[in-house]
mmCIF file of C-alpha atoms in Angstrom:
data_model
loop_
_atom_site.group_PDB
_atom_site.id
_atom_site.type_symbol
_atom_site.label_atom_id
_atom_site.label_comp_id
_atom_site.label_asym_id
_atom_site.label_seq_id
_atom_site.Cartn_x
_atom_site.Cartn_y
_atom_site.Cartn_z
ATOM 1 C CA MET M 23 -87.370 48.486 99.771
ATOM 2 C CA ALA M 24 -84.477 47.447 97.906
ATOM 3 C CA LEU M 25 -84.194 47.078 94.190
ATOM 4 C CA SER M 26 -85.228 43.809 93.136
ATOM 5 C CA ALA M 27 -84.533 43.388 89.703
ATOM 6 C CA ALA M 28 -41.033 45.647 96.681
ATOM 7 C CA VAL M 29 -42.839 43.652 94.516
ATOM 8 C CA VAL M 30 -41.611 42.318 91.664
ATOM 9 C CA LEU M 31 -43.690 41.949 88.555
ATOM 10 C CA LEU M 32 -43.150 39.187 86.446
ATOM 11 C CA GLY M 33 -44.861 37.713 83.479
ATOM 12 C CA ALA M 34 -47.243 39.061 81.012
ATOM 13 C CA PRO M 35 -50.862 38.091 81.085
ATOM 14 C CA VAL M 36 -51.922 36.874 77.418
ATOM 15 C CA ALA M 37 -55.755 36.580 77.536
ATOM 16 C CA SER M 38 -57.595 39.513 75.699
ATOM 17 C CA PHE M 39 -61.073 38.696 77.682
ATOM 18 C CA ALA M 40 -62.127 38.783 81.152
ATOM 19 C CA GLY M 41 -64.800 36.481 82.853
ATOM 20 C CA SER M 42 -67.820 37.039 85.009
ATOM 21 C CA ALA M 43 -66.955 37.039 88.740
ATOM 22 C CA TYR M 44 -68.793 37.901 91.933
ATOM 23 C CA PHE M 45 -68.024 38.226 95.508
ATOM 24 C CA ILE M 46 -70.873 38.925 98.425
ATOM 25 C CA MET M 47 -69.328 39.250 101.907
ATOM 26 C CA ASP M 48 -70.928 39.993 105.431
ATOM 27 C CA ALA M 49 -68.387 42.987 106.202
ATOM 28 C CA LYS M 50 -69.138 42.472 110.167
ATOM 29 C CA SER M 51 -68.552 38.648 110.189
ATOM 30 C CA GLY M 52 -66.099 38.154 107.124
ATOM 31 C CA ALA M 53 -68.285 35.254 106.158
ATOM 32 C CA VAL M 54 -68.705 34.745 102.088
ATOM 33 C CA LEU M 55 -72.737 35.007 101.475
ATOM 34 C CA ALA M 56 -71.863 34.213 97.692
ATOM 35 C CA SER M 57 -69.502 33.733 95.253
ATOM 36 C CA SER M 58 -68.249 32.571 91.782
ATOM 37 C CA ASN M 59 -65.047 32.714 90.392
ATOM 38 C CA ALA M 60 -64.282 35.127 92.964
ATOM 39 C CA ASP M 61 -60.295 34.022 92.779
ATOM 40 C CA ASP M 62 -60.288 34.090 88.983
ATOM 41 C CA LEU M 63 -58.055 37.014 87.694
ATOM 42 C CA ASN M 64 -59.675 39.918 85.771
ATOM 43 C CA HIS M 65 -59.165 43.443 84.833
ATOM 44 C CA PRO M 66 -59.990 45.969 87.409
ATOM 45 C CA ALA M 67 -60.587 48.824 84.883
ATOM 46 C CA SER M 68 -61.541 51.733 86.838
ATOM 47 C CA LEU M 69 -61.868 50.083 90.279
ATOM 48 C CA THR M 70 -58.019 50.916 89.938
ATOM 49 C CA LYS M 71 -58.859 54.170 91.307
ATOM 50 C CA MET M 72 -60.132 53.008 94.620
ATOM 51 C CA MET M 73 -56.208 52.176 95.451
ATOM 52 C CA THR M 74 -55.401 55.372 93.804
ATOM 53 C CA LEU M 75 -57.934 57.199 96.267
ATOM 54 C CA TYR M 76 -56.446 55.075 99.286
ATOM 55 C CA MET M 77 -52.989 55.947 98.499
ATOM 56 C CA THR M 78 -53.888 59.342 98.504
ATOM 57 C CA PHE M 79 -56.111 59.568 101.696
ATOM 58 C CA GLU M 80 -53.018 57.859 103.204
ATOM 59 C CA ALA M 81 -50.665 60.598 102.185
ATOM 60 C CA ILE M 82 -53.278 63.445 103.624
ATOM 61 C CA HIS M 83 -53.490 61.462 107.144
ATOM 62 C CA ARG M 84 -49.621 61.407 107.095
ATOM 63 C CA GLY M 85 -49.356 65.228 106.085
ATOM 64 C CA LYS M 86 -47.959 64.862 102.405
ATOM 65 C CA LEU M 87 -50.798 66.452 101.103
ATOM 66 C CA GLY M 88 -53.464 68.685 102.192
ATOM 67 C CA TRP M 89 -56.988 69.170 100.666
ATOM 68 C CA ASN M 90 -56.088 72.118 99.095
ATOM 69 C CA SER M 91 -52.559 71.421 98.026
ATOM 70 C CA LYS M 92 -52.255 72.050 94.205
ATOM 71 C CA ILE M 93 -50.959 69.017 92.044
ATOM 72 C CA ALA M 94 -49.062 69.977 88.780
ATOM 73 C CA VAL M 95 -50.527 68.175 85.545
ATOM 74 C CA SER M 96 -48.141 66.763 83.318
ATOM 75 C CA ARG M 97 -48.413 66.241 79.582
ATOM 76 C CA ASN M 98 -48.599 62.291 80.178
ATOM 77 C CA ALA M 99 -51.664 63.317 82.552
ATOM 78 C CA ALA M 100 -53.216 65.861 80.164
ATOM 79 C CA THR M 101 -53.450 63.359 77.253
ATOM 80 C CA LYS M 102 -55.044 60.530 79.071
ATOM 81 C CA PRO M 103 -58.383 59.366 77.246
ATOM 82 C CA PRO M 104 -61.045 59.984 78.701
ATOM 83 C CA THR M 105 -63.434 59.838 81.127
ATOM 84 C CA LYS M 106 -61.258 63.049 82.415
ATOM 85 C CA LEU M 107 -61.571 66.305 83.677
ATOM 86 C CA GLY M 108 -60.022 67.879 80.803
ATOM 87 C CA LEU M 109 -56.995 69.103 82.665
ATOM 88 C CA LYS M 110 -54.430 71.237 80.742
ATOM 89 C CA ALA M 111 -50.865 70.258 80.461
ATOM 90 C CA GLY M 112 -48.590 73.244 82.825
ATOM 91 C CA GLY M 113 -51.532 73.531 85.246
ATOM 92 C CA THR M 114 -52.789 72.204 88.702
ATOM 93 C CA VAL M 115 -55.355 70.688 89.996
ATOM 94 C CA THR M 116 -56.614 70.819 93.731
ATOM 95 C CA VAL M 117 -56.047 67.325 95.944
ATOM 96 C CA ARG M 118 -59.846 67.633 96.583
ATOM 97 C CA GLU M 119 -60.813 68.254 92.759
ATOM 98 C CA ALA M 120 -58.753 65.531 92.064
ATOM 99 C CA VAL M 121 -60.321 63.108 94.366
ATOM 100 C CA ASP M 122 -63.967 63.937 93.469
ATOM 101 C CA GLY M 123 -62.774 63.938 89.725
ATOM 102 C CA MET M 124 -61.558 60.429 90.526
ATOM 103 C CA ILE M 125 -64.714 59.219 92.036
ATOM 104 C CA ILE M 126 -67.550 60.780 90.602
ATOM 105 C CA LYS M 127 -66.067 61.226 86.956
ATOM 106 C CA SER M 128 -63.969 58.607 87.036
ATOM 107 C CA ALA M 129 -61.580 60.946 85.658
ATOM 108 C CA ASN M 130 -58.266 59.287 84.450
ATOM 109 C CA ASP M 131 -56.033 62.458 84.129
ATOM 110 C CA ALA M 132 -56.937 63.132 87.532
ATOM 111 C CA ALA M 133 -55.792 59.807 88.530
ATOM 112 C CA ALA M 134 -52.381 60.063 86.478
ATOM 113 C CA ALA M 135 -51.526 63.697 88.101
ATOM 114 C CA MET M 136 -51.998 62.175 91.554
ATOM 115 C CA ALA M 137 -49.830 59.453 90.738
ATOM 116 C CA GLU M 138 -47.111 61.461 89.585
ATOM 117 C CA ALA M 139 -47.680 63.542 92.628
ATOM 118 C CA LEU M 140 -46.936 60.770 95.181
ATOM 119 C CA GLY M 141 -44.706 58.570 92.852
ATOM 120 C CA GLY M 142 -42.865 60.631 91.106
ATOM 121 C CA ASN M 143 -43.837 58.781 87.935
ATOM 122 C CA GLU M 144 -46.867 56.353 86.933
ATOM 123 C CA SER M 145 -45.043 53.687 86.946
ATOM 124 C CA ASN M 146 -43.326 53.879 90.264
ATOM 125 C CA PHE M 147 -46.651 54.897 91.617
ATOM 126 C CA ALA M 148 -48.333 51.743 90.053
ATOM 127 C CA ARG M 149 -45.441 49.327 91.877
ATOM 128 C CA MET M 150 -46.363 51.657 95.289
ATOM 129 C CA MET M 151 -49.852 50.122 94.545
ATOM 130 C CA THR M 152 -49.232 46.695 94.349
ATOM 131 C CA GLN M 153 -47.275 46.709 97.520
ATOM 132 C CA LYS M 154 -50.004 48.247 99.264
ATOM 133 C CA ALA M 155 -52.395 45.840 97.618
ATOM 134 C CA ARG M 156 -50.095 43.061 99.415
ATOM 135 C CA GLU M 157 -50.158 45.247 102.781
ATOM 136 C CA ILE M 158 -53.653 45.233 103.236
ATOM 137 C CA GLY M 159 -54.310 41.470 102.099
ATOM 138 C CA MET M 160 -55.129 41.695 98.550
ATOM 139 C CA ARG M 161 -53.186 38.751 97.519
ATOM 140 C CA ARG M 162 -53.340 38.304 93.342
ATOM 141 C CA THR M 163 -53.679 42.146 92.586
ATOM 142 C CA VAL M 164 -51.168 43.506 89.892
ATOM 143 C CA PHE M 165 -51.437 47.375 89.389
ATOM 144 C CA MET M 166 -49.732 48.661 86.355
ATOM 145 C CA ASN M 167 -51.178 52.387 86.196
ATOM 146 C CA ALA M 168 -53.289 54.878 88.424
ATOM 147 C CA SER M 169 -56.416 55.005 86.248
ATOM 148 C CA GLY M 170 -57.253 51.589 85.126
ATOM 149 C CA LEU M 171 -56.731 52.231 81.812
ATOM 150 C CA PRO M 172 -56.591 49.067 79.564
ATOM 151 C CA ASN M 173 -53.246 47.266 80.496
ATOM 152 C CA MET M 174 -53.039 43.327 79.838
ATOM 153 C CA GLN M 175 -50.800 43.169 82.731
ATOM 154 C CA GLN M 176 -53.126 44.751 85.515
ATOM 155 C CA VAL M 177 -55.172 42.449 87.046
ATOM 156 C CA THR M 178 -57.362 41.625 90.212
ATOM 157 C CA THR M 179 -60.006 39.538 91.519
ATOM 158 C CA ALA M 180 -63.312 39.794 92.920
ATOM 159 C CA ARG M 181 -62.356 38.798 96.720
ATOM 160 C CA ASP M 182 -59.378 41.089 96.578
ATOM 161 C CA MET M 183 -61.512 44.297 95.574
ATOM 162 C CA SER M 184 -63.981 43.276 98.384
ATOM 163 C CA THR M 185 -60.595 43.613 100.744
ATOM 164 C CA LEU M 186 -59.721 46.867 98.832
ATOM 165 C CA ALA M 187 -63.269 48.085 99.887
ATOM 166 C CA VAL M 188 -63.636 47.283 103.485
ATOM 167 C CA ALA M 189 -60.084 48.783 103.839
ATOM 168 C CA LEU M 190 -61.073 52.202 102.750
ATOM 169 C CA ILE M 191 -64.287 52.007 104.854
ATOM 170 C CA ASN M 192 -62.257 50.974 108.058
ATOM 171 C CA ASN M 193 -59.399 53.070 107.609
ATOM 172 C CA TYR M 194 -60.343 56.370 105.868
ATOM 173 C CA PRO M 195 -64.243 56.505 107.401
ATOM 174 C CA MET M 196 -64.660 60.187 106.582
ATOM 175 C CA GLU M 197 -62.985 60.096 103.371
ATOM 176 C CA TYR M 198 -64.981 57.208 102.383
ATOM 177 C CA ARG M 199 -68.098 59.115 102.433
ATOM 178 C CA LEU M 200 -66.820 61.047 99.228
ATOM 179 C CA PHE M 201 -68.009 57.869 97.682
ATOM 180 C CA SER M 202 -71.615 58.482 98.499
ATOM 181 C CA GLN M 203 -71.495 61.961 96.064
ATOM 182 C CA THR M 204 -74.025 61.790 93.364
ATOM 183 C CA ASP M 205 -72.193 64.950 91.653
ATOM 184 C CA PHE M 206 -69.707 67.867 92.294
ATOM 185 C CA SER M 207 -68.892 71.392 91.080
ATOM 186 C CA TYR M 208 -65.435 71.671 89.116
ATOM 187 C CA ARG M 209 -65.167 75.159 88.112
ATOM 188 C CA GLY M 210 -68.273 76.126 87.043
ATOM 189 C CA SER M 211 -69.819 72.838 85.809
ATOM 190 C CA ARG M 212 -71.861 70.426 87.756
ATOM 191 C CA ILE M 213 -70.510 66.649 87.135
ATOM 192 C CA ARG M 214 -72.812 63.993 87.642
ATOM 193 C CA GLY M 215 -71.667 60.588 88.467
ATOM 194 C CA HIS M 216 -72.702 57.266 86.647
ATOM 195 C CA ASN M 217 -72.807 54.900 89.751
ATOM 196 C CA ASN M 218 -76.537 54.405 88.779
ATOM 197 C CA LEU M 219 -77.268 51.706 91.404
ATOM 198 C CA MET M 220 -76.379 53.552 94.239
ATOM 199 C CA TYR M 221 -78.669 56.203 93.784
ATOM 200 C CA ARG M 222 -81.719 54.097 94.027
ATOM 201 C CA TYR M 223 -80.875 50.622 96.031
ATOM 202 C CA GLU M 224 -81.861 51.177 99.527
ATOM 203 C CA GLY M 225 -78.585 51.678 101.948
ATOM 204 C CA MET M 226 -75.766 51.585 99.260
ATOM 205 C CA ASP M 227 -73.473 54.448 99.875
ATOM 206 C CA GLY M 228 -70.738 53.554 97.596
ATOM 207 C CA ILE M 229 -68.083 52.398 95.883
ATOM 208 C CA LYS M 230 -66.835 52.574 92.528
ATOM 209 C CA THR M 231 -67.859 51.428 88.739
ATOM 210 C CA GLY M 232 -65.334 50.248 86.025
ATOM 211 C CA TYR M 233 -65.481 49.225 82.334
ATOM 212 C CA THR M 234 -62.665 48.414 79.348
ATOM 213 C CA ASN M 235 -63.531 46.202 76.452
ATOM 214 C CA ALA M 236 -61.116 44.088 78.215
ATOM 215 C CA SER M 237 -62.880 43.926 81.600
ATOM 216 C CA GLY M 238 -66.418 44.117 81.095
ATOM 217 C CA PHE M 239 -68.508 46.005 83.382
ATOM 218 C CA ASN M 240 -67.231 46.225 87.104
ATOM 219 C CA LEU M 241 -68.709 47.499 89.958
ATOM 220 C CA VAL M 242 -68.125 47.427 94.027
ATOM 221 C CA SER M 243 -70.753 48.179 96.156
ATOM 222 C CA ALA M 244 -71.114 48.668 99.690
ATOM 223 C CA VAL M 245 -74.550 48.419 101.598
ATOM 224 C CA ARG M 246 -75.496 49.184 105.099
ATOM 225 C CA GLN M 247 -79.164 48.445 106.081
ATOM 226 C CA GLY M 248 -79.734 48.479 109.712
ATOM 227 C CA ASN M 249 -76.954 47.001 111.696
ATOM 228 C CA ARG M 250 -75.995 44.754 108.686
ATOM 229 C CA ARG M 251 -73.232 46.093 106.503
ATOM 230 C CA VAL M 252 -72.389 43.858 102.841
ATOM 231 C CA ILE M 253 -69.632 44.283 100.198
ATOM 232 C CA GLY M 254 -70.731 43.324 96.955
ATOM 233 C CA VAL M 255 -68.568 43.068 93.962
ATOM 234 C CA VAL M 256 -69.477 42.241 90.271
ATOM 235 C CA MET M 257 -66.907 41.899 87.441
ATOM 236 C CA GLY M 258 -67.022 41.169 83.878
ATOM 237 C CA GLY M 259 -70.702 42.065 83.029
ATOM 238 C CA ALA M 260 -71.932 42.154 79.502
ATOM 239 C CA THR M 261 -73.568 45.688 80.124
ATOM 240 C CA ALA M 262 -73.771 48.151 82.916
ATOM 241 C CA ARG M 263 -77.639 47.323 83.051
ATOM 242 C CA GLY M 264 -76.945 43.510 83.547
ATOM 243 C CA ARG M 265 -74.231 44.329 85.954
ATOM 244 C CA ASP M 266 -76.622 46.508 88.133
ATOM 245 C CA ALA M 267 -79.161 43.793 87.880
ATOM 246 C CA LEU M 268 -76.779 41.188 89.177
ATOM 247 C CA MET M 269 -75.646 43.103 92.081
ATOM 248 C CA ALA M 270 -79.044 43.964 93.278
ATOM 249 C CA SER M 271 -80.260 40.609 92.892
ATOM 250 C CA LEU M 272 -77.231 39.201 94.651
ATOM 251 C CA LEU M 273 -77.760 41.772 97.571
ATOM 252 C CA ASP M 274 -81.527 41.433 98.116
ATOM 253 C CA ARG M 275 -80.834 37.514 98.435
ATOM 254 C CA ASN M 276 -77.987 37.727 100.642
ATOM 255 C CA MET M 277 -78.551 40.945 103.004
ATOM 256 C CA PRO M 278 -80.853 39.390 105.038
ATOM 257 C CA LYS M 279 -78.137 36.620 106.044
ATOM 258 C CA ALA M 280 -75.625 39.322 107.301
ATOM 259 C CA THR M 281 -74.542 39.533 110.998
ATOM 260 C CA SER M 282 -76.724 42.159 112.451
ATOM 261 C CA SER M 283 -74.084 43.953 114.545
ATOM 262 C CA SER M 284 -74.020 47.341 116.438
ATOM 263 C CA SER M 285 -70.113 47.322 115.964
ATOM 264 C CA SER M 286 -69.091 49.852 113.446
ATOM 265 C CA ARG M 287 -65.889 48.204 112.886
ATOM 266 C CA LEU M 288 -65.788 45.838 109.850
ATOM 267 C CA ILE M 289 -63.819 42.309 110.065
ATOM 268 C CA ALA M 290 -61.830 42.311 106.865
ATOM 269 C CA SER M 291 -60.025 45.797 107.209
ATOM 270 C CA VAL M 292 -56.503 44.840 106.820
ATOM 271 C CA GLY M 293 -53.563 47.158 107.265
ATOM 272 C CA SER M 294 -53.546 51.192 107.808
ATOM 273 C CA ALA M 295 -51.568 54.453 108.262
ATOM 274 C CA LYS M 296 -53.632 54.802 111.282
ATOM 275 C CA THR M 297 -53.607 51.229 113.099
ATOM 276 C CA LYS M 298 -50.956 49.170 114.569
ATOM 277 C CA GLN M 299 -50.690 45.689 112.355
ATOM 278 C CA VAL M 300 -51.112 42.380 113.253
ATOM 279 C CA GLU M 301 -50.733 39.364 111.087
ATOM 280 C CA LEU M 302 -54.016 37.567 110.728
ATOM 281 C CA ALA M 303 -52.403 34.299 110.536
ATOM 282 C CA SER M 304 -50.163 34.638 113.483
ATOM 283 C CA ALA M 305 -49.913 37.914 115.570
ATOM 284 C CA ALA M 306 -45.997 37.182 115.242
ATOM 285 C CA ASP M 307 -46.546 34.059 117.227
ATOM 286 C CA ASN M 308 -46.401 31.467 114.135
ATOM 287 C CA VAL M 309 -44.794 30.915 111.372
ATOM 288 C CA ALA M 310 -47.525 30.992 108.096
ATOM 289 C CA VAL M 311 -47.033 28.283 105.416
ATOM 290 C CA ASP M 312 -48.211 28.820 101.731
ATOM 291 C CA VAL M 313 -51.273 26.474 100.735
ATOM 292 C CA ASP M 314 -50.836 23.807 98.013
ATOM 293 C CA THR M 315 -54.296 24.628 96.469
ATOM 294 C CA GLN M 316 -54.774 24.342 92.829
ATOM 295 C CA THR M 317 -57.035 26.598 91.166
ATOM 296 C CA THR M 318 -60.117 24.831 89.574
ATOM 297 C CA ALA M 319 -60.161 24.705 86.114
ATOM 298 C CA THR M 320 -63.003 26.550 84.256
ATOM 299 C CA THR M 321 -64.554 26.667 80.676
ATOM 300 C CA ARG M 322 -64.350 30.387 80.884
ATOM 301 C CA LYS M 323 -61.388 32.579 79.426
ATOM 302 C CA ARG M 324 -58.992 33.024 81.950
ATOM 303 C CA ILE M 325 -56.624 35.751 82.147
ATOM 304 C CA GLU M 326 -52.861 34.445 82.789
ATOM 305 C CA THR M 327 -49.865 36.026 85.148
ATOM 306 C CA ALA M 328 -47.246 34.612 86.804
ATOM 307 C CA PRO M 329 -47.496 34.516 90.652
ATOM 308 C CA VAL M 330 -46.531 37.491 92.302
ATOM 309 C CA SER M 331 -44.970 37.643 95.862
ATOM 310 C CA ALA M 332 -47.802 38.027 98.416
ATOM 311 C CA PRO M 333 -46.932 38.543 101.897
ATOM 312 C CA LEU M 334 -49.651 37.953 104.602
ATOM 313 C CA ALA M 335 -52.616 39.556 105.261
ATOM 314 C CA TYR M 336 -53.220 41.867 108.112
ATOM 315 C CA ALA M 337 -56.284 42.574 110.330
ATOM 316 C CA ALA M 338 -56.291 46.109 111.718
ATOM 317 C CA VAL M 339 -56.594 46.483 115.222
ATOM 318 C CA PRO M 340 -56.283 49.837 116.458
ATOM 319 C CA ASN M 341 -53.487 50.775 119.079
ATOM 320 C CA VAL M 342 -53.207 47.113 120.355
ATOM 321 C CA THR M 343 -50.400 45.751 122.520
ATOM 322 C CA VAL M 344 -50.339 42.307 121.624
ATOM 323 C CA PRO M 345 -50.301 39.601 124.079
ATOM 324 C CA MET M 346 -47.968 36.998 122.424
ATOM 325 C CA ASP M 347 -47.497 34.382 124.437
ATOM 326 C CA ARG M 348 -51.124 34.006 126.208
ATOM 327 C CA PRO M 349 -53.666 32.826 123.919
ATOM 328 C CA VAL M 350 -57.210 32.602 125.422
ATOM 329 C CA ALA M 351 -59.436 29.485 124.502
ATOM 330 C CA MET M 352 -62.852 30.275 124.236
ATOM 331 C CA ASP M 353 -64.907 27.750 126.434
ATOM 332 C CA GLU M 354 -68.388 27.661 124.353
ATOM 333 C CA ILE M 355 -65.942 26.628 121.106
ATOM 334 C CA LEU M 356 -63.190 24.468 122.652
ATOM 335 C CA ASN M 357 -63.650 23.355 126.378
ATOM 336 C CA ALA M 358 -59.996 22.599 126.652
ATOM 337 C CA GLY M 359 -57.701 25.738 127.785
ATOM 338 C CA LYS M 360 -55.140 25.003 124.940
ATOM 339 C CA PRO M 361 -55.084 23.772 121.693
ATOM 340 C CA ALA M 362 -55.495 20.111 120.708
ATOM 341 C CA THR M 363 -52.474 18.386 120.345
ATOM 342 C CA GLY M 364 -51.141 18.030 116.542
ATOM 343 C CA ARG M 365 -48.470 19.638 114.373
ATOM 344 C CA TRP M 366 -50.455 21.883 112.318
ATOM 345 C CA GLN M 367 -53.535 24.284 112.687
ATOM 346 C CA VAL M 368 -55.442 26.065 109.903
ATOM 347 C CA GLN M 369 -57.096 29.567 110.758
ATOM 348 C CA ILE M 370 -60.125 30.494 108.819
ATOM 349 C CA ALA M 371 -60.919 34.107 110.088
ATOM 350 C CA ALA M 372 -60.130 36.737 113.012
ATOM 351 C CA THR M 373 -63.510 38.279 113.953
ATOM 352 C CA PRO M 374 -64.681 41.103 116.182
ATOM 353 C CA THR M 375 -66.789 38.525 118.600
ATOM 354 C CA ALA M 376 -66.293 35.031 120.053
ATOM 355 C CA GLN M 377 -69.532 34.531 118.649
ATOM 356 C CA ALA M 378 -68.747 35.143 115.040
ATOM 357 C CA ALA M 379 -65.665 32.998 115.773
ATOM 358 C CA LYS M 380 -67.943 30.321 116.730
ATOM 359 C CA ASP M 381 -70.645 30.611 113.887
ATOM 360 C CA LEU M 382 -67.744 31.014 111.407
ATOM 361 C CA LEU M 383 -66.359 27.413 112.797
ATOM 362 C CA SER M 384 -69.542 25.797 112.880
ATOM 363 C CA ALA M 385 -70.345 26.734 109.193
ATOM 364 C CA ALA M 386 -66.966 25.671 108.218
ATOM 365 C CA GLN M 387 -67.226 22.123 109.663
ATOM 366 C CA SER M 388 -71.025 21.649 108.281
ATOM 367 C CA LYS M 389 -69.567 22.306 104.607
ATOM 368 C CA ALA M 390 -66.092 20.891 104.685
ATOM 369 C CA GLY M 391 -67.495 17.771 106.211
ATOM 370 C CA ASN M 392 -64.723 15.114 106.477
ATOM 371 C CA ALA M 393 -61.599 16.916 105.922
ATOM 372 C CA LEU M 394 -62.421 18.277 109.554
ATOM 373 C CA ALA M 395 -63.306 15.123 111.137
ATOM 374 C CA ASN M 396 -60.179 14.867 113.178
ATOM 375 C CA ALA M 397 -59.601 18.606 114.014
ATOM 376 C CA SER M 398 -61.492 20.463 116.674
ATOM 377 C CA PRO M 399 -62.551 24.252 116.637
ATOM 378 C CA TYR M 400 -60.480 26.791 118.849
ATOM 379 C CA THR M 401 -60.212 30.249 119.152
ATOM 380 C CA GLU M 402 -57.889 32.605 121.086
ATOM 381 C CA ALA M 403 -58.267 36.186 121.921
ATOM 382 C CA VAL M 404 -55.798 39.279 120.943
ATOM 383 C CA GLY M 405 -55.914 42.718 122.331
ATOM 384 C CA THR M 406 -57.642 44.116 125.141
ATOM 385 C CA GLY M 407 -61.280 45.345 125.932
ATOM 386 C CA SER M 408 -62.989 46.554 122.799
ATOM 387 C CA ASN M 409 -59.884 45.999 120.639
ATOM 388 C CA THR M 410 -59.917 42.139 120.994
ATOM 389 C CA VAL M 411 -60.276 39.840 118.121
ATOM 390 C CA TYR M 412 -60.988 36.444 118.105
ATOM 391 C CA ARG M 413 -59.042 34.015 115.895
ATOM 392 C CA ALA M 414 -61.002 31.225 114.403
ATOM 393 C CA ARG M 415 -58.695 27.932 113.824
ATOM 394 C CA PHE M 416 -59.113 24.186 113.449
ATOM 395 C CA VAL M 417 -56.314 22.476 115.460
ATOM 396 C CA GLY M 418 -54.752 19.018 116.073
ATOM 397 C CA PHE M 419 -53.717 18.146 112.423
ATOM 398 C CA GLY M 420 -50.767 15.597 112.909
ATOM 399 C CA SER M 421 -49.171 16.413 109.508
ATOM 400 C CA ARG M 422 -49.035 19.482 106.768
ATOM 401 C CA ASP M 423 -50.612 16.932 104.340
ATOM 402 C CA ASP M 424 -53.764 16.782 106.475
ATOM 403 C CA ALA M 425 -54.201 20.376 107.160
ATOM 404 C CA ASN M 426 -53.456 21.364 103.254
ATOM 405 C CA SER M 427 -55.974 19.106 102.289
ATOM 406 C CA ALA M 428 -58.567 20.858 104.902
ATOM 407 C CA CYS M 429 -57.811 23.967 103.771
ATOM 408 C CA ALA M 430 -58.297 22.940 100.150
ATOM 409 C CA ALA M 431 -61.819 21.652 101.220
ATOM 410 C CA LEU M 432 -62.383 24.934 102.870
ATOM 411 C CA LYS M 433 -61.631 26.855 99.818
ATOM 412 C CA ARG M 434 -63.866 24.593 97.688
ATOM 413 C CA ASN M 435 -66.685 25.860 100.288
ATOM 414 C CA ASP M 436 -65.650 29.517 100.094
ATOM 415 C CA PHE M 437 -63.666 30.240 103.246
ATOM 416 C CA ASP M 438 -60.373 31.767 103.441
ATOM 417 C CA CYS M 439 -57.715 29.835 105.424
ATOM 418 C CA MET M 440 -54.219 29.814 106.060
ATOM 419 C CA LEU M 441 -51.867 26.792 107.678
ATOM 420 C CA LEU M 442 -49.816 26.976 110.711
ATOM 421 C CA PRO M 443 -47.509 25.080 112.735
ATOM 422 C CA SER M 444 -48.331 24.608 116.280
ATOM 423 C CA LYS M 445 -46.304 26.010 119.163
ATOM 424 C CA GLY M 446 -44.499 24.312 121.247
#
């Protein structure tokens, strides 16, 4: 029973306090189940270590590191403030010790040592982290260090953190299991973690907590119940207990809404060292266009940053040879064999099944209303066999302005979207 209760960094954020936000996503279909301020900038705190760990796993898979490799500990790493393992300058730490330390202890010294091992220095590694964030579809995140220690320019969003969580689960499933550990042995001591909700919430198997004065209490959670898989993000909690209670309540309300699918693959995985990358918006057959939408003003205190260049998101499709010139229309969604005429299209997702695409398009139509009145739902299959994904699109927009208005309406109703010029 579930518990009830090369990137250029520009500008300097000036606000001192982040606001509250949450984002609950069906990881099988990509549907947003609940959200509040999901695209507002907040400070990640130790959620940052999720990306440090992602890049560590990537380095292991590429043969740059082994689990027993020894990493040198610099004075910079050793002098990081708590929480920490207590690494000594001039000493070493194994990759496995550092990984366990980051996951369970949220060790800042281990994160800094790993950053120096992979990036030469922490600043360079932070730039690598931000670039990786763009590659996997995190559009607004900027990393400035490997640990999440306070830096006003280090920002993310609840939506971006859900993207990172899914990328970890999809791209490094064996390593992801380490996030379910409740404690670990470190040089004669038993160290217990503090992801307390994970220890008592049914089906929760990760992934990370975070806290600084500026960020408030943050949490990213992944829950599997039966064939349902949900990712939850809560940011800016006033207390750890309040944050956990909100997450539990959101999961309790939204878990039953999630798709029940036997597929182990999650829809939102975006980019991997082990996968062939296919552009979510176009699979190289269209040119994506930025959407001119404005962020809704709020009365909360906001974090301000200059924009960061953001390449397109990617959907991970293992070892797929993508057919570029033969889109397949799904009869149950659109009877015509090709997209309706019109100069512009809007894509909202790429799903593992045609039915999931149909469900998302239907839900989007019911939410966006008149903005989609003159558009038609359409899917095209990309890939073959079990590796096929289905793009969910609305087609037939006569102008970019019409498509942009539809996209803005979709975003207001918690759907992602991307503008594309029609082919031909």
